[in-house]
Coordinates of N, CA and C in Angstrom, one line a residue:
M1 N -14.6 -16.2 -5.1 CA -13.4 -15.4 -5.6 C -12.3 -15.4 -4.5
N2 N -11.1 -15.6 -4.9 CA -10.0 -15.6 -4.0 C -9.5 -14.1 -3.8
K3 N -9.1 -13.8 -2.5 CA -8.6 -12.5 -2.2 C -7.3 -12.3 -2.9
I4 N -7.1 -11.2 -3.5 CA -5.8 -10.8 -4.1 C -5.0 -10.1 -3.0
T5 N -3.7 -10.5 -2.8 CA -2.8 -9.7 -2.0 C -1.8 -9.0 -2.9
A6 N -1.5 -7.7 -2.5 CA -0.7 -6.9 -3.4 C 0.2 -6.0 -2.7
A7 N 1.3 -5.6 -3.4 CA 2.2 -4.6 -2.9 C 1.9 -3.3 -3.7
L8 N 1.9 -2.2 -3.0 CA 1.7 -0.9 -3.7 C 3.1 -0.2 -3.9
I9 N 3.4 0.1 -5.1 CA 4.6 0.8 -5.4 C 4.2 2.2 -5.8
G10 N 4.5 3.1 -4.9 CA 4.2 4.5 -5.0 C 2.9 4.8 -4.3
A11 N 3.0 5.4 -3.1 CA 1.8 5.7 -2.3 C 1.5 7.2 -2.4
G12 N 1.7 7.8 -3.6 CA 1.3 9.2 -3.8 C -0.1 9.3 -4.1
G13 N -0.5 10.4 -4.9 CA -1.9 10.7 -5.2 C -2.6 9.5 -5.8
R14 N -2.2 9.0 -6.9 CA -2.9 7.9 -7.6 C -2.8 6.6 -6.8
G15 N -1.7 6.3 -6.3 CA -1.6 5.0 -5.6 C -2.4 4.9 -4.4
Q16 N -2.2 5.9 -3.5 CA -2.9 5.9 -2.2 C -4.4 6.4 -2.2
F17 N -4.6 7.3 -3.1 CA -5.9 8.0 -3.0 C -6.9 7.6 -4.2
A18 N -6.4 7.0 -5.3 CA -7.2 6.7 -6.4 C -7.4 5.1 -6.5
Y19 N -6.3 4.4 -6.4 CA -6.4 2.9 -6.5 C -6.6 2.2 -5.2
A20 N -5.8 2.5 -4.2 CA -5.8 1.7 -3.0 C -7.1 1.7 -2.2
P21 N -7.9 2.8 -2.2 CA -9.2 2.7 -1.5 C -10.1 1.6 -1.9
Y22 N -9.9 1.0 -3.0 CA -10.7 -0.2 -3.4 C -10.5 -1.3 -2.4
A23 N -9.3 -1.4 -1.8 CA -9.1 -2.4 -0.8 C -9.9 -2.2 0.5
L24 N -10.0 -0.9 0.8 CA -10.8 -0.6 2.0 C -12.3 -0.9 1.8
Q25 N -12.7 -0.6 0.6 CA -14.2 -0.8 0.2 C -14.5 -2.2 -0.1
N26 N -13.5 -3.0 -0.4 CA -13.7 -4.4 -0.8 C -12.7 -5.3 -0.1
P27 N -12.7 -5.4 1.2 CA -11.6 -6.2 1.9 C -11.6 -7.7 1.6
S28 N -12.7 -8.2 1.2 CA -12.7 -9.6 0.8 C -12.1 -9.9 -0.5
E29 N -11.8 -8.8 -1.3 CA -11.3 -9.0 -2.6 C -9.8 -8.6 -2.7
L30 N -9.4 -7.6 -2.0 CA -8.0 -7.1 -2.1 C -7.4 -6.7 -0.8
A31 N -6.2 -7.1 -0.5 CA -5.5 -6.7 0.7 C -4.1 -6.3 0.3
F32 N -3.6 -5.2 0.8 CA -2.2 -4.8 0.6 C -1.4 -5.4 1.7
V33 N -0.2 -6.0 1.3 CA 0.7 -6.6 2.3 C 2.0 -5.9 2.3
A34 N 2.3 -5.0 1.4 CA 3.6 -4.3 1.3 C 3.4 -3.0 0.6
V35 N 4.3 -2.0 0.9 CA 4.3 -0.7 0.2 C 5.8 -0.3 0.0
A36 N 6.0 0.3 -1.1 CA 7.3 0.9 -1.4 C 7.0 2.4 -1.8
E37 N 7.6 3.3 -1.0 CA 7.4 4.7 -1.2 C 8.6 5.5 -0.6
P38 N 9.3 6.3 -1.3 CA 10.4 7.1 -0.8 C 10.1 8.1 0.2
R39 N 8.9 8.7 0.2 CA 8.5 9.7 1.1 C 7.9 9.1 2.4
G40 N 8.7 9.3 3.5 CA 8.3 8.6 4.7 C 6.9 8.9 5.2
F41 N 6.5 10.1 5.1 CA 5.1 10.4 5.6 C 4.0 9.7 4.9
L42 N 4.2 9.6 3.6 CA 3.2 8.8 2.8 C 3.3 7.3 3.0
R43 N 4.5 6.8 3.2 CA 4.7 5.4 3.5 C 4.1 5.1 4.8
D44 N 4.3 5.9 5.8 CA 3.8 5.7 7.2 C 2.2 5.8 7.2
Q45 N 1.7 6.7 6.4 CA 0.2 6.8 6.3 C -0.4 5.6 5.7
F46 N 0.2 5.1 4.7 CA -0.3 3.9 4.0 C -0.1 2.7 4.9
E47 N 1.0 2.6 5.6 CA 1.2 1.5 6.6 C 0.1 1.5 7.6
K48 N -0.3 2.6 8.2 CA -1.3 2.6 9.2 C -2.7 2.4 8.7
T49 N -3.0 3.0 7.5 CA -4.3 2.8 7.0 C -4.6 1.4 6.5
Y50 N -3.6 0.7 6.0 CA -3.8 -0.6 5.4 C -3.2 -1.7 6.2
H51 N -2.8 -1.4 7.5 CA -2.3 -2.3 8.4 C -1.2 -3.2 7.9
I52 N -0.2 -2.5 7.3 CA 1.0 -3.2 6.7 C 2.0 -3.4 7.9
Q53 N 2.6 -4.5 7.9 CA 3.6 -4.8 8.9 C 4.9 -3.9 8.6
P54 N 5.5 -3.4 9.6 CA 6.7 -2.5 9.4 C 7.8 -3.1 8.5
E55 N 8.0 -4.4 8.7 CA 9.0 -5.1 7.9 C 8.6 -5.2 6.4
S56 N 7.4 -4.8 6.1 CA 6.9 -4.9 4.7 C 6.8 -3.5 4.1
C57 N 7.4 -2.5 4.7 CA 7.4 -1.1 4.2 C 8.8 -0.8 3.7
F58 N 8.9 -0.3 2.5 CA 10.2 -0.1 1.9 C 10.3 1.3 1.3
H59 N 11.6 1.7 1.2 CA 11.9 3.0 0.7 C 11.7 3.1 -0.9
S60 N 12.0 2.0 -1.5 CA 11.9 2.0 -3.0 C 11.5 0.6 -3.5
W61 N 11.1 0.6 -4.8 CA 10.7 -0.7 -5.4 C 11.9 -1.7 -5.4
E62 N 13.1 -1.1 -5.5 CA 14.3 -2.0 -5.5 C 14.4 -2.7 -4.2
D63 N 14.2 -2.0 -3.1 CA 14.2 -2.6 -1.8 C 13.1 -3.6 -1.6
L64 N 12.0 -3.4 -2.2 CA 10.9 -4.3 -2.1 C 11.3 -5.6 -2.7

């Protein structure tokens, strides 16, 4: 199986705490490479948890 790389749009409750943990539990299957989230504290938390490069963190999906 090939690893899927994905961008998370919306790092709130469902995005960060319901869907994204699958990537931590299954790192050979899914890796996040970008995030779009207007709330800085959630965007920063996702960046650190999922090791997203700062240049791949965006304020909105339009910026992504």
